[in-house]
Coordinates of C-alpha atoms in Angstrom, one line a residue:
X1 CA 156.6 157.9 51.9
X2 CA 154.9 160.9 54.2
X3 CA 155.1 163.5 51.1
X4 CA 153.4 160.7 49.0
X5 CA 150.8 160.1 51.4
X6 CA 149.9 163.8 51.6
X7 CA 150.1 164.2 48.2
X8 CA 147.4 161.2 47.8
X9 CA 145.4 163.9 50.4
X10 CA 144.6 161.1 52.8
X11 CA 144.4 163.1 55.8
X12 CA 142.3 165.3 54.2
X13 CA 139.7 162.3 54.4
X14 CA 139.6 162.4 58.1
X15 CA 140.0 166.5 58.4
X16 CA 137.0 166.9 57.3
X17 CA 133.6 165.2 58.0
X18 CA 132.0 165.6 55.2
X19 CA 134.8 164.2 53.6
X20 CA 134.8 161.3 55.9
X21 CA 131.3 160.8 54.6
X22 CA 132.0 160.6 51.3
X23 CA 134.8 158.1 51.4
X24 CA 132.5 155.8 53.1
X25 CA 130.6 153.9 49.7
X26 CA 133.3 153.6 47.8
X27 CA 135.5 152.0 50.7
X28 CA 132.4 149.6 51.4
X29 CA 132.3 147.5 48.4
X30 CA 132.9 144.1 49.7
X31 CA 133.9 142.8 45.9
X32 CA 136.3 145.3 46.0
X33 CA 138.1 144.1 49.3
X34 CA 139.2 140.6 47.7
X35 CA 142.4 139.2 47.8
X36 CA 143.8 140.4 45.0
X37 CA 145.8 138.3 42.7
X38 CA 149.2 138.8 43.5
X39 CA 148.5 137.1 46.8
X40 CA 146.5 134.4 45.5
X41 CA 149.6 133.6 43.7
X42 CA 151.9 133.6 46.7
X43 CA 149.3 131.7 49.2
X44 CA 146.9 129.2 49.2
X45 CA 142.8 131.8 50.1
X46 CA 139.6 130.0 50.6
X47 CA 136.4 132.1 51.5
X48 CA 133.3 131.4 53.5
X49 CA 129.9 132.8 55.3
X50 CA 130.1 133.5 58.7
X51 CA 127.1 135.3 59.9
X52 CA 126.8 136.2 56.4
X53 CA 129.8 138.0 56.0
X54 CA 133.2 137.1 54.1
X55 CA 135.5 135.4 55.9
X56 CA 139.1 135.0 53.7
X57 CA 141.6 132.6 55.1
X58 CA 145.4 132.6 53.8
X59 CA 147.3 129.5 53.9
X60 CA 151.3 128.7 53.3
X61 CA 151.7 126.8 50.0
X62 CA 154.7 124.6 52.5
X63 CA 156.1 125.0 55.4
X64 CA 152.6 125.0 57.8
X65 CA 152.6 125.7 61.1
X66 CA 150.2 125.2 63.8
X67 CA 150.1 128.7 64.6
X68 CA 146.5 130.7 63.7
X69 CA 146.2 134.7 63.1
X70 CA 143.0 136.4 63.3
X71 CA 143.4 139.7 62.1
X72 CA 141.4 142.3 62.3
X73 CA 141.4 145.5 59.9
X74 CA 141.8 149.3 60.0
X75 CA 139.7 151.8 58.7
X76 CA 138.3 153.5 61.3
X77 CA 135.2 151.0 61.2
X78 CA 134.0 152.7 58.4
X79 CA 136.5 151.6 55.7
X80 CA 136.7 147.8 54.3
X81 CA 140.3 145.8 54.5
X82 CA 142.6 147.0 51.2
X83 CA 145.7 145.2 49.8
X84 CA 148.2 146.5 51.6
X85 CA 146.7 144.3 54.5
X86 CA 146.3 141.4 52.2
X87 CA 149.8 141.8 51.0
X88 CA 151.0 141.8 55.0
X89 CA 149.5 139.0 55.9
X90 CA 150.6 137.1 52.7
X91 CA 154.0 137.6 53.6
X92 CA 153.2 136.7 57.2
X93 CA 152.0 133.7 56.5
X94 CA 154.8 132.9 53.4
X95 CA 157.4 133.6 56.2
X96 CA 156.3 132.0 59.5
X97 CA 153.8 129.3 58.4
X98 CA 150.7 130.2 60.0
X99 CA 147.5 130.2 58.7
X100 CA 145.8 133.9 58.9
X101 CA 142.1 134.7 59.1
X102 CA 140.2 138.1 57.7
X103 CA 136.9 138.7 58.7
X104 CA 134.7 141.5 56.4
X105 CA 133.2 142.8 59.4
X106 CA 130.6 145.0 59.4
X107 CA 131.1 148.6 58.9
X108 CA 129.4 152.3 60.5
X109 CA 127.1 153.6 59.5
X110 CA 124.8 150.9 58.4
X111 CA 126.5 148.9 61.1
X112 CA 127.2 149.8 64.9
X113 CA 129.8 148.1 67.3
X114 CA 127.1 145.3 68.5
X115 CA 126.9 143.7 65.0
X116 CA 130.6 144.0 64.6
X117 CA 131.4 142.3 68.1
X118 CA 128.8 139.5 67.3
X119 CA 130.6 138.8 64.0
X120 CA 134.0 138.9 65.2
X121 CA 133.2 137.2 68.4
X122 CA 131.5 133.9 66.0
X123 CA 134.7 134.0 63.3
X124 CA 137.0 133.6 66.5
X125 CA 134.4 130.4 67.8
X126 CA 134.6 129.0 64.2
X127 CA 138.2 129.2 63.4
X128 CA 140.4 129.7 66.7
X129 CA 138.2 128.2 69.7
X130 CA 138.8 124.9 69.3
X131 CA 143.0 125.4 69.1
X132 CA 145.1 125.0 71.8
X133 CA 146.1 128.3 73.5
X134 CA 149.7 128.8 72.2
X135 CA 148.4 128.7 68.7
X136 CA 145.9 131.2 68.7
X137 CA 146.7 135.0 67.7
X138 CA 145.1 137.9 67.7
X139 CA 146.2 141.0 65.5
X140 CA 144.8 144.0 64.1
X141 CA 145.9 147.5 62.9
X142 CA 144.1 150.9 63.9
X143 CA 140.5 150.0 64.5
X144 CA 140.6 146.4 64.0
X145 CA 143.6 146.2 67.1
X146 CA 140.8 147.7 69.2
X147 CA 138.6 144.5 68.2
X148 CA 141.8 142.2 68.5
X149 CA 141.7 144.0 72.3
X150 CA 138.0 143.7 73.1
X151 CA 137.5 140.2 72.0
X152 CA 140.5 139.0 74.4
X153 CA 138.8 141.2 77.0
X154 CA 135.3 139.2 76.5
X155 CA 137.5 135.7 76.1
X156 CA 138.5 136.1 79.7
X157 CA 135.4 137.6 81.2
X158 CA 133.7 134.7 80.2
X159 CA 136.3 132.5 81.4
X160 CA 137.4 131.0 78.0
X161 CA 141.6 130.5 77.7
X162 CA 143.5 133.6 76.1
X163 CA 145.3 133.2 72.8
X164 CA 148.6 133.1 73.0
X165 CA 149.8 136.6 71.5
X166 CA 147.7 139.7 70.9
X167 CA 149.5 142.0 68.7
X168 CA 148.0 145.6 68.7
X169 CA 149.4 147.5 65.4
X170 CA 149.0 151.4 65.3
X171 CA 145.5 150.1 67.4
X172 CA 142.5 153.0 68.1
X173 CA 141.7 152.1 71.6
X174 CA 139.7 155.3 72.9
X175 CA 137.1 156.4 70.6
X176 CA 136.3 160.2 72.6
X177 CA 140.1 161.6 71.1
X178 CA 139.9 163.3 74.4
X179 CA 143.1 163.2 75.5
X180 CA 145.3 166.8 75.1
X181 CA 148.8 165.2 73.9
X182 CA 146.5 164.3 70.4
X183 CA 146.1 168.1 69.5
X184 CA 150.0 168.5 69.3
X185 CA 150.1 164.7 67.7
X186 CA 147.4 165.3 65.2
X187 CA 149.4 168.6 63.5
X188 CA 152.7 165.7 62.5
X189 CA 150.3 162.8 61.2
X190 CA 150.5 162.7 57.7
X191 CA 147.4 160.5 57.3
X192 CA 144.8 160.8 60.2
X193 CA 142.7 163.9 62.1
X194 CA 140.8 164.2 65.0
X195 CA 138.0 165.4 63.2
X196 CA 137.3 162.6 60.7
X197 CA 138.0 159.9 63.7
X198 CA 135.5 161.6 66.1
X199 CA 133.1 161.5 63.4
X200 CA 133.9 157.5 62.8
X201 CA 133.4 156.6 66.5
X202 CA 130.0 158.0 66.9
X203 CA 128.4 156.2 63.8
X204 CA 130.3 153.5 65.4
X205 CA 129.5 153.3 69.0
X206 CA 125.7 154.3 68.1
X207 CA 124.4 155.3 71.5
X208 CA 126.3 153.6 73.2
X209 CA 128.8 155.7 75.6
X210 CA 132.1 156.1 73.3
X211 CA 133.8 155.3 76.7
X212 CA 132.8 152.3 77.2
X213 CA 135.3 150.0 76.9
X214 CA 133.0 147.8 73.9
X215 CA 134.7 150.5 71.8
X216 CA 136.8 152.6 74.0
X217 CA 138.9 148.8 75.3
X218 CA 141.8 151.2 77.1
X219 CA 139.1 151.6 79.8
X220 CA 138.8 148.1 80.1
X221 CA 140.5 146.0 82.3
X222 CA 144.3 144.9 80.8
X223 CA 144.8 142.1 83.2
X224 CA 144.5 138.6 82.7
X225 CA 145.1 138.5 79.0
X226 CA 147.9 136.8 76.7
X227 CA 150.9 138.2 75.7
X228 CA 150.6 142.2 74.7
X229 CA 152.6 143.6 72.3
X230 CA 152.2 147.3 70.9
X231 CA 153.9 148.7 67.5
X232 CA 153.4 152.4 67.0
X233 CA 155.1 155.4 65.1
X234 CA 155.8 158.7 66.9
X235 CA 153.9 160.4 63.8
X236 CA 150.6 159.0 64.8
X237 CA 147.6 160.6 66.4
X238 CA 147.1 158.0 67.8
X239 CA 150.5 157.4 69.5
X240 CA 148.4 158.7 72.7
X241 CA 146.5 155.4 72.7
X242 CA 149.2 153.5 72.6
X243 CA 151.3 155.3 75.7
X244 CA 148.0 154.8 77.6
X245 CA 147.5 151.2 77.1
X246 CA 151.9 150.8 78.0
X247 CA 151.3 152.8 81.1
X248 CA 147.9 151.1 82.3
X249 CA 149.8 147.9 81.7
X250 CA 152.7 148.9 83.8
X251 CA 150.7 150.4 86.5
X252 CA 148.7 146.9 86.8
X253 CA 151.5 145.0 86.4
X254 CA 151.0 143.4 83.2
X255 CA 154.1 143.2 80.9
X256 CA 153.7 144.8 77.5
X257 CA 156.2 144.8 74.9
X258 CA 156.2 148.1 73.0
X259 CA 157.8 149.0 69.9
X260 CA 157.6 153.2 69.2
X261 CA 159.4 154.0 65.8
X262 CA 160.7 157.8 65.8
X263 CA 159.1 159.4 62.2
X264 CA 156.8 156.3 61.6
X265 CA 153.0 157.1 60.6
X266 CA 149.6 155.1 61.0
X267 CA 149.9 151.4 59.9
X268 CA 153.2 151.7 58.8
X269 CA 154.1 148.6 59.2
X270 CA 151.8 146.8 56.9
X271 CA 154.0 148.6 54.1
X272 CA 157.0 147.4 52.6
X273 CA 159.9 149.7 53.4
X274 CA 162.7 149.1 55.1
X275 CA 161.2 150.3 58.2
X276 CA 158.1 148.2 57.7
X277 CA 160.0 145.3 57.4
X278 CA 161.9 145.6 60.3
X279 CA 158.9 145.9 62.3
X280 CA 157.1 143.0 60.2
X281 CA 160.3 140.7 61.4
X282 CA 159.2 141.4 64.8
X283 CA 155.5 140.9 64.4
X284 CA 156.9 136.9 62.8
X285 CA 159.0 136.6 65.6
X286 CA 155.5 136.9 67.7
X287 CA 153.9 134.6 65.9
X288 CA 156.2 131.9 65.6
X289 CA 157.8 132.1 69.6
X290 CA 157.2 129.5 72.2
X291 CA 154.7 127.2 72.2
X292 CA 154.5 124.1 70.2
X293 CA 155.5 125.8 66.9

């Protein structure tokens, strides 16, 4: 799977700026970012406008549960949602019963983290906020567990209950890439670069301090938020991010449950290999645990 991925030159998409640039239009294409048909045919997808932007919601054919996942994409907030994620969350829902939610949200550089914040922050109001607590998660790979993180951080500074679970995947939590463990981490990740992510965060952030914890959420306070779990691979760049957040967490004295896979790379476990699915059993165990489920 790591030789496939270099030979598919992924990383060199995040090497190099200009690169990074380049990959943007293409990856944009909202038409392109679908549901494809293979998952229409597995679960039940309606669409709808919320602050004029798709919003696709997977549903269980049988079997429903009370549960509700609003995940959030990778892509560096640059890149739109591709099948692998639609293909995850298909067999999430098939296998645990939830319904899942998967805001388009809008994307650097026409975009910056403000309008991405308003739109996830009015997807969560329309589809989650008016569900009890226990069946409300959040989830998100790369970028998108950054905005799973910051949108349970603005829940409970404006006093509203936490969801029930929020489940950070490979997340991007610290836009500056300043700490000196990611040099070493960087030269083993088979699909992501300092470089390319740097680039990402400024269009991102706009002028906005990349530290602040709008897009930087491991500066943020961790306490006072619903469950935290944390998946990660040791091949990640951004494994740094994730050790962080575990030791913040500890050091406050808010429990995390984190899952570090020797060998693993970025967003691994949205895949289907054996690995992947062993994580992927944990991630529906999340879902599905306490509660009224």
């Amino acid at each position: 799977m790591i030789a496939a991925m270099r030979l598919t030159r992924r990383k060199k998409t995040f090497a190099d700026v200009a690169a990074l640039h380049r990959s943007m239009e293409p990856r944009q294409r909202p038409d392109d970012a679908e549901p494809p048909a293979s998952v229409r045919e597995r679960v039940l997808v309606t669409k709808q406008e919320i602050h004029d932007r798709p919003v696709y919601t997977l549903r269980p054919r049988r079997g429903y549960s009370s549960r509700h996942v609003l995940y959030f994409h990778g892509g560096a907030y640059v890149h739109q949602i591709q099948k692998d994620h639609w293909s995850f969350l298909a067999r999430l829902v098939s296998e645990t019963g939830c319904t899942a939610t998967a805001p388009l949200y809008p994307l650097a550089p026409d975009n910056r983290y403000n309008d991405t914040i308003s739109v996830i922050k009015a997807v969560y109001k329309e589809k989650l906020s008016g569900l009890a607590s226990d069946d409300q998660i959040l989830m998100g790979d790369s970028a998108g567990g950054g905005l799973a993180l910051v949108l349970a951080q603005s829940l409970r500074d404006e006093g509203s209950p936490q969801p029930k679970e929020i489940v950070l995947l490979s997340p991007w939590l610290d836009i500056t890439m300043s700490d000196p463990a990611q040099l070493e981490y960087d030269r083993h990740d088979p699909y992501l670069a300092i470089n390319g992510l740097l680039e990402a965060g400024r269009l991102y952030a706009g002028g906005l301090d990349p530290a602040d914890p709008l897009v930087s959420p491991l500066n943020g306070d961790v306490t006072g938020l619903g469950s935290l779990s944390v998946f990660v691979g040791t091949r990640d760049v951004l494994l740094s991010d994730a050790r962080r957040f575990r030791d913040k967490a500890a050091a406050h004295g808010v429990p995390v449950e984190y899952w570090e896979y020797p060998d693993m790379f970025h967003a691994w476990m949205i895949a289907s290999f054996p690995e992947a699915k062993q994580a992927s059993a944990r991630i529906a165990h999340l879902v599905v645990r306490g509660g009224r489920a």
